[in-house]
Amino acid sequence: MRNLVNILDLSTEEINGLVTLASDIMERPKVYADSCRGKILGSLFFEPSTRTRLSFTSAMMSLGGQVLGFDEAGSSSVTKGETVSDTVRMVSAYSDIIAMRHPKEGAPIVASEVATVPIINAGDGGHFHPTQTLTDLLTIHKKKGRFDNLVIGICGDLKYGRTVHSLIAAMSRYENVRFVLISPEELSLPDYVKDDHLFTGGCEYVETENLESAIPSLDILYMTRIQAERFESREQYERLKDSYVLNKSKLVMAKEDLSIMHPLPRVNEIDVDVDSDERAHYFDQAMYGRYIRMALILMLLGTEGIDDRRLDGKPRPGKSCHNPHCISRTERGIKKLFDEYGKCVYCDQYVE
Ligand code: CP
């Protein structure tokens, strides 16, 4: 049984296969219309969603399957104190594959430990969002025709932006990909993402607070929302929320073949006057989500398992994860585990 918790659970060859399959599904949808007849997707959304939840639902229905689940924690027995483990154990018995979104970082790892069906991480707190990255990769393939030799600007909330973390993990594996990381200092990329994906892969990057000066060099500009729901201080959010607003006048110096992407939802960070620019690809990007998720469901339901090594960490007596958003701080009955560098195995944050 295979899970998708982190985008790196997929090799680059598997990603190419998913992109090819999604493209074929787009061209020949009828061929796949009965591929999941009799299968059920468990759709467990403990946090709000429009695109991810509905595109998973659409994906399973388009494959001839059915969907059950909930779209807010408040309508599940979580309100009575049920753990993630117990919830997922139950839904495993009612479905063939589970897509789950949870506000706690590492929740899908806890789920994958007890599930008897494949678990797909549909977003865990400010940590990872691998199926958004698959959507992003399909978009990059369609619009740029390659994954290598790209300058990618990522702008906005790089601290809490889970789509950013997964996109960097994925794109840092390709040749000559350079990142321009554009954010206020307070919302810069976490060390664990830099260490695990940029330093380890020898990937070139620069950090800047200035969007306008970065734009001319970019092949892709990936805008992101400032994640209000992750801030511990309302005052800090109010101060930072409109740090970047992309509008038509800021695109005057941009490349003619720039791709403007955004995982959506947007708030103010892309003015609506950009929507009519042919370089604005964010609505196509959301549309591609249905087809890449169809491809992913087919792959996970048809693939044999590999060993899941994520929980190979060791307990460190007296230590617990300091990340207030980590699942290990709230889930009952799980061990607090850390890797050899002192990082929590659930949320990847350093303890010291
Ligand atoms: N991109 C994305 O995850 O959107 P939703 O929150 O609407 O699912």
Coordinates of C-alpha atoms and ligand atoms in Angstrom, one line a residue:
M1 CA 0.0 0.0 0.0
R2 CA 1.3 3.4 -1.0
N3 CA 0.6 6.8 0.7
L4 CA 1.3 10.3 -0.5
V5 CA 2.2 12.3 2.6
N6 CA 5.2 14.2 1.2
I7 CA 5.8 15.0 -2.5
L8 CA 9.1 13.2 -2.2
D9 CA 7.2 10.0 -1.7
L10 CA 7.0 10.1 -5.5
S11 CA 10.1 9.7 -7.7
T12 CA 10.6 12.1 -10.6
E13 CA 9.8 9.1 -12.9
E14 CA 6.5 8.6 -11.1
I15 CA 5.7 12.3 -11.4
N16 CA 6.4 12.2 -15.1
G17 CA 4.0 9.2 -15.3
L18 CA 1.3 11.0 -13.4
V19 CA 1.7 14.1 -15.7
T20 CA 1.4 11.8 -18.8
L21 CA -1.6 10.0 -17.4
A22 CA -3.4 13.2 -16.4
S23 CA -2.8 14.6 -19.9
D24 CA -4.3 11.4 -21.4
I25 CA -7.3 11.6 -19.1
M26 CA -7.9 15.2 -20.2
E27 CA -7.8 14.1 -23.9
R28 CA -9.7 10.8 -23.5
P29 CA -11.9 11.1 -20.3
K30 CA -14.4 8.4 -21.4
V31 CA -11.6 5.7 -21.4
Y32 CA -11.3 6.3 -17.6
A33 CA -14.9 6.8 -16.8
D34 CA -15.4 3.4 -15.1
S35 CA -11.9 2.8 -13.8
C36 CA -12.9 3.2 -10.2
R37 CA -16.4 1.6 -10.4
G38 CA -17.2 0.2 -6.9
K39 CA -14.4 2.2 -5.2
I40 CA -15.0 4.8 -2.4
L41 CA -12.9 7.8 -1.6
G42 CA -13.0 8.8 2.1
S43 CA -12.8 12.6 2.0
L44 CA -11.8 13.9 5.5
F45 CA -11.5 17.6 5.6
F46 CA -10.9 18.9 9.2
E47 CA -10.1 22.3 7.7
P48 CA -11.9 24.4 5.0
S49 CA -11.2 23.8 1.3
T50 CA -12.8 24.5 -2.1
R51 CA -10.4 23.4 -4.7
T52 CA -8.8 20.4 -3.1
R53 CA -11.9 18.8 -1.6
L54 CA -14.1 19.4 -4.7
S55 CA -11.4 18.4 -7.2
F56 CA -10.9 15.1 -5.3
T57 CA -14.6 14.6 -5.3
S58 CA -14.9 15.4 -9.0
A59 CA -11.9 13.1 -9.7
M60 CA -13.3 10.1 -8.0
M61 CA -16.8 10.6 -9.5
S62 CA -15.2 11.1 -13.0
L63 CA -13.5 7.7 -12.5
G64 CA -16.9 6.1 -11.7
G65 CA -16.3 5.9 -8.0
Q66 CA -18.1 7.3 -5.0
V67 CA -17.2 9.7 -2.1
L68 CA -18.0 9.8 1.6
G69 CA -16.7 12.0 4.3
F70 CA -17.0 15.4 6.0
D71 CA -16.0 18.9 5.1
E72 CA -15.5 20.3 8.6
A73 CA -14.3 18.8 11.8
G74 CA -17.4 20.1 13.5
S75 CA -19.6 17.6 11.8
S76 CA -17.4 14.6 12.9
S77 CA -16.8 12.9 16.2
V78 CA -13.7 15.0 16.6
T79 CA -15.9 17.4 18.5
K80 CA -16.4 14.6 21.1
G81 CA -12.6 14.2 21.5
E82 CA -11.9 11.4 19.0
T83 CA -8.3 11.2 17.9
V84 CA -7.0 11.3 14.3
S85 CA -5.9 7.7 14.6
D86 CA -9.3 6.4 15.7
T87 CA -11.1 8.5 13.0
V88 CA -8.9 7.2 10.2
R89 CA -9.0 3.6 11.5
M90 CA -12.8 3.8 11.2
V91 CA -12.9 5.5 7.7
S92 CA -10.4 2.9 6.5
A93 CA -13.1 0.3 7.0
Y94 CA -15.6 2.4 5.0
S95 CA -13.5 3.4 2.0
D96 CA -10.7 2.3 -0.4
I97 CA -8.5 5.4 -0.3
I98 CA -8.5 8.5 1.9
A99 CA -7.7 12.1 1.2
M100 CA -7.4 14.1 4.4
R101 CA -6.7 17.7 5.3
H102 CA -5.9 18.6 8.9
P103 CA -4.7 21.7 10.7
K104 CA -2.0 19.8 12.6
E105 CA 1.3 19.3 11.0
G106 CA 2.2 15.6 10.7
A107 CA -1.4 14.4 11.0
P108 CA -1.2 12.3 7.8
I109 CA 1.8 10.5 9.2
V110 CA -0.3 9.5 12.2
A111 CA -3.1 8.5 9.9
S112 CA -0.8 6.4 7.6
E113 CA 0.3 4.4 10.7
V114 CA -3.2 3.0 11.3
A115 CA -4.9 3.2 7.9
T116 CA -5.5 0.0 6.0
V117 CA -6.0 2.0 2.7
P118 CA -3.8 4.6 1.0
I119 CA -3.6 8.0 2.7
I120 CA -3.3 11.2 0.6
N121 CA -2.2 14.3 2.4
A122 CA -4.5 17.1 1.2
G123 CA -2.7 19.7 3.3
D124 CA -1.4 19.4 6.9
G125 CA -1.2 22.8 8.7
G126 CA 1.6 25.0 7.4
H127 CA 3.7 21.9 6.5
F128 CA 3.1 20.2 3.2
H129 CA 0.5 20.1 0.4
P130 CA 1.7 17.5 -2.1
T131 CA -1.3 17.2 -4.3
Q132 CA -1.3 21.0 -4.9
T133 CA 2.3 20.5 -6.0
L134 CA 1.2 17.8 -8.5
T135 CA -1.3 20.3 -9.8
D136 CA 1.5 22.9 -10.0
L137 CA 3.8 20.5 -11.8
L138 CA 1.1 19.6 -14.4
T139 CA 0.6 23.4 -14.9
I140 CA 4.4 24.0 -15.3
H141 CA 4.6 21.1 -17.8
K142 CA 1.6 22.4 -19.8
K143 CA 2.8 26.0 -19.8
K144 CA 6.6 25.7 -19.9
G145 CA 7.1 22.2 -21.4
R146 CA 9.9 21.4 -18.9
F147 CA 10.8 21.2 -15.2
D148 CA 14.5 22.1 -15.6
N149 CA 16.3 25.4 -16.4
L150 CA 13.7 27.6 -14.7
V151 CA 13.9 30.7 -12.5
I152 CA 11.0 30.4 -10.0
G153 CA 10.0 33.4 -7.9
I154 CA 7.9 32.5 -4.9
C155 CA 6.2 35.5 -3.2
G156 CA 4.3 36.0 0.0
D157 CA 4.0 33.8 3.0
L158 CA 6.9 31.4 2.7
K159 CA 6.8 30.5 6.4
Y160 CA 3.3 29.1 6.7
G161 CA 2.7 28.4 3.0
R162 CA 2.5 24.6 2.7
T163 CA 2.2 24.7 -1.1
V164 CA 5.5 26.6 -1.2
H165 CA 7.3 23.9 0.9
S166 CA 6.1 21.1 -1.2
L167 CA 6.8 23.0 -4.5
I168 CA 10.4 23.7 -3.4
A169 CA 10.9 20.0 -2.4
A170 CA 9.7 18.9 -5.8
M171 CA 11.4 21.5 -8.0
S172 CA 14.7 21.3 -6.3
R173 CA 15.2 17.9 -7.8
Y174 CA 15.5 19.2 -11.3
E175 CA 18.6 20.6 -13.1
N176 CA 19.4 24.3 -13.0
V177 CA 16.3 25.4 -11.1
R178 CA 16.9 28.6 -9.2
F179 CA 14.5 30.1 -6.7
V180 CA 13.9 33.8 -5.8
L181 CA 12.3 33.8 -2.4
I182 CA 10.3 37.0 -2.0
S183 CA 8.8 37.6 1.5
P184 CA 9.0 39.9 4.5
E185 CA 11.7 38.6 6.8
E186 CA 9.1 37.5 9.4
L187 CA 7.6 35.2 6.8
S188 CA 10.7 33.7 5.3
L189 CA 11.2 30.1 4.4
P190 CA 11.6 27.8 7.4
D191 CA 15.1 26.3 8.1
Y192 CA 13.9 22.8 7.7
V193 CA 12.8 23.4 4.1
K194 CA 16.1 25.1 3.3
D195 CA 18.1 22.4 4.9
D196 CA 16.2 19.4 3.5
H197 CA 15.7 20.7 0.0
L198 CA 17.8 23.7 -1.0
F199 CA 21.1 23.0 0.8
T200 CA 20.9 19.2 0.4
G201 CA 20.2 19.5 -3.3
G202 CA 22.8 22.2 -3.8
C203 CA 20.0 24.4 -5.2
E204 CA 20.7 28.0 -5.9
Y205 CA 18.4 30.6 -4.3
V206 CA 18.3 34.2 -3.2
E207 CA 16.0 35.9 -0.6
T208 CA 14.6 39.4 -1.1
E209 CA 11.8 41.5 0.1
N210 CA 11.4 43.3 -3.2
L211 CA 8.9 41.9 -5.7
E212 CA 9.3 44.5 -8.4
S213 CA 13.1 44.1 -8.7
A214 CA 12.7 40.3 -8.9
I215 CA 10.1 40.1 -11.6
P216 CA 12.2 40.7 -14.8
S217 CA 14.4 37.6 -14.2
L218 CA 11.5 35.1 -13.6
D219 CA 10.2 32.3 -15.7
I220 CA 7.5 31.5 -13.1
L221 CA 6.0 33.8 -10.5
Y222 CA 4.2 31.8 -7.8
M223 CA 2.2 34.2 -5.7
T224 CA 0.8 33.0 -2.3
R225 CA -1.8 34.2 0.2
I226 CA -0.7 35.4 3.7
Q227 CA -2.1 32.6 5.8
A228 CA -4.2 34.4 8.3
E229 CA -5.3 31.2 10.0
R230 CA -1.7 30.2 11.0
F231 CA -0.7 33.5 12.8
E232 CA -0.6 33.5 16.5
S233 CA -0.9 37.3 16.6
R234 CA -3.7 39.2 14.8
E235 CA -1.6 42.3 15.0
Q236 CA 1.2 40.7 13.0
Y237 CA -1.2 39.4 10.3
E238 CA -2.8 42.9 9.9
R239 CA 0.7 44.4 9.5
L240 CA 1.8 41.9 6.9
K241 CA -1.4 40.9 5.1
D242 CA -0.9 43.3 2.1
S243 CA 2.9 43.0 1.8
Y244 CA 2.6 42.2 -1.9
V245 CA 0.0 43.0 -4.4
L246 CA 0.7 42.0 -8.0
N247 CA -1.0 44.3 -10.6
K248 CA -0.7 44.9 -14.3
S249 CA 1.8 47.8 -13.9
K250 CA 4.2 45.6 -12.0
L251 CA 4.3 43.2 -15.0
V252 CA 5.6 45.8 -17.4
M253 CA 9.2 44.5 -17.0
A254 CA 8.2 40.8 -16.9
K255 CA 9.2 38.2 -19.5
E256 CA 6.7 37.7 -22.3
D257 CA 6.4 34.0 -21.4
L258 CA 6.2 34.4 -17.7
S259 CA 3.8 32.0 -16.0
I260 CA 1.9 33.6 -13.1
M261 CA 0.7 30.9 -10.7
H262 CA -1.2 30.9 -7.4
P263 CA -2.6 27.9 -5.6
L264 CA -5.6 30.0 -4.7
P265 CA -7.6 31.1 -2.8
R266 CA -6.3 34.7 -3.3
V267 CA -7.2 37.6 -1.1
N268 CA -5.5 40.8 -2.3
E269 CA -2.1 39.5 -3.6
I270 CA -3.2 39.4 -7.3
D271 CA -5.3 42.3 -8.5
V272 CA -8.2 41.2 -10.7
D273 CA -6.7 43.4 -13.5
V274 CA -4.0 40.6 -14.0
D275 CA -6.7 38.0 -14.7
S276 CA -7.0 39.0 -18.3
D277 CA -3.2 38.8 -18.9
E278 CA -2.4 35.7 -21.0
R279 CA 0.4 35.0 -18.6
A280 CA -2.1 34.5 -15.7
H281 CA -2.3 30.7 -15.3
Y282 CA -3.9 30.3 -11.9
F283 CA -7.4 29.3 -13.0
D284 CA -6.0 26.8 -15.4
Q285 CA -3.8 25.6 -12.5
A286 CA -6.9 25.0 -10.4
M287 CA -8.7 23.2 -13.3
Y288 CA -5.7 20.8 -13.8
G289 CA -6.2 19.7 -10.1
R290 CA -9.1 17.5 -11.1
Y291 CA -7.1 15.5 -13.7
I292 CA -3.9 15.1 -11.8
R293 CA -5.9 13.8 -8.8
M294 CA -7.6 11.3 -11.1
A295 CA -4.2 10.1 -12.1
L296 CA -3.0 9.9 -8.5
I297 CA -6.1 7.9 -7.3
L298 CA -5.5 5.5 -10.2
M299 CA -1.9 5.2 -9.3
L300 CA -2.3 4.7 -5.6
L301 CA -5.1 2.1 -6.0
G302 CA -3.0 0.2 -8.5
T303 CA 0.4 0.3 -6.8
E304 CA 2.0 -2.2 -4.5
G305 CA 3.4 -0.9 -1.2
I306 CA 6.9 0.3 -0.2
D307 CA 8.2 0.4 3.3
D308 CA 7.3 3.6 5.1
R309 CA 10.4 4.7 7.0
R310 CA 8.9 8.0 8.4
L311 CA 8.5 6.7 11.9
D312 CA 12.0 5.4 12.2
G313 CA 12.9 8.2 14.6
K314 CA 13.9 7.8 18.2
P315 CA 12.3 9.2 21.4
R316 CA 14.5 11.7 23.2
P317 CA 13.8 11.6 26.9
G318 CA 12.3 14.8 28.2
K319 CA 12.0 16.4 24.7
S320 CA 8.8 17.3 23.0
C321 CA 8.2 19.2 19.8
H322 CA 7.9 22.9 20.4
N323 CA 5.8 23.6 17.3
P324 CA 2.4 24.5 18.6
H325 CA 0.9 23.3 15.3
C326 CA 2.4 19.8 15.5
I327 CA 0.1 16.8 15.8
S328 CA 2.5 15.2 18.4
R329 CA 1.4 17.9 20.9
T330 CA -2.3 16.9 20.8
E331 CA -2.7 13.3 19.5
R332 CA -3.0 10.8 22.3
G333 CA -1.1 7.5 22.2
I334 CA 1.7 8.4 19.8
K335 CA 5.4 8.4 20.6
K336 CA 7.3 11.7 20.3
L337 CA 10.0 10.8 17.8
F338 CA 13.0 12.7 16.5
D339 CA 15.5 12.1 13.7
E340 CA 19.3 12.1 14.1
Y341 CA 19.4 15.8 13.6
G342 CA 16.9 16.5 16.3
K343 CA 13.9 17.2 14.0
C344 CA 10.4 16.0 14.9
V345 CA 9.5 13.2 12.5
Y346 CA 5.9 14.5 12.3
C347 CA 6.3 18.2 11.4
D348 CA 10.1 18.4 10.6
Q349 CA 10.8 21.3 12.9
Y350 CA 14.0 21.3 14.9
V351 CA 13.6 20.8 18.7
E352 CA 16.6 22.9 19.6
Ligands
CP1 N1 -5.1 25.4 -3.2 C1 -5.9 24.9 -2.2 O1 -5.5 24.1 -1.5 O2 -7.2 25.4 -2.2 P1 -8.3 25.0 -1.2 O3 -7.9 25.5 0.2 O4 -9.5 25.7 -1.7 O5 -8.4 23.5 -1.2

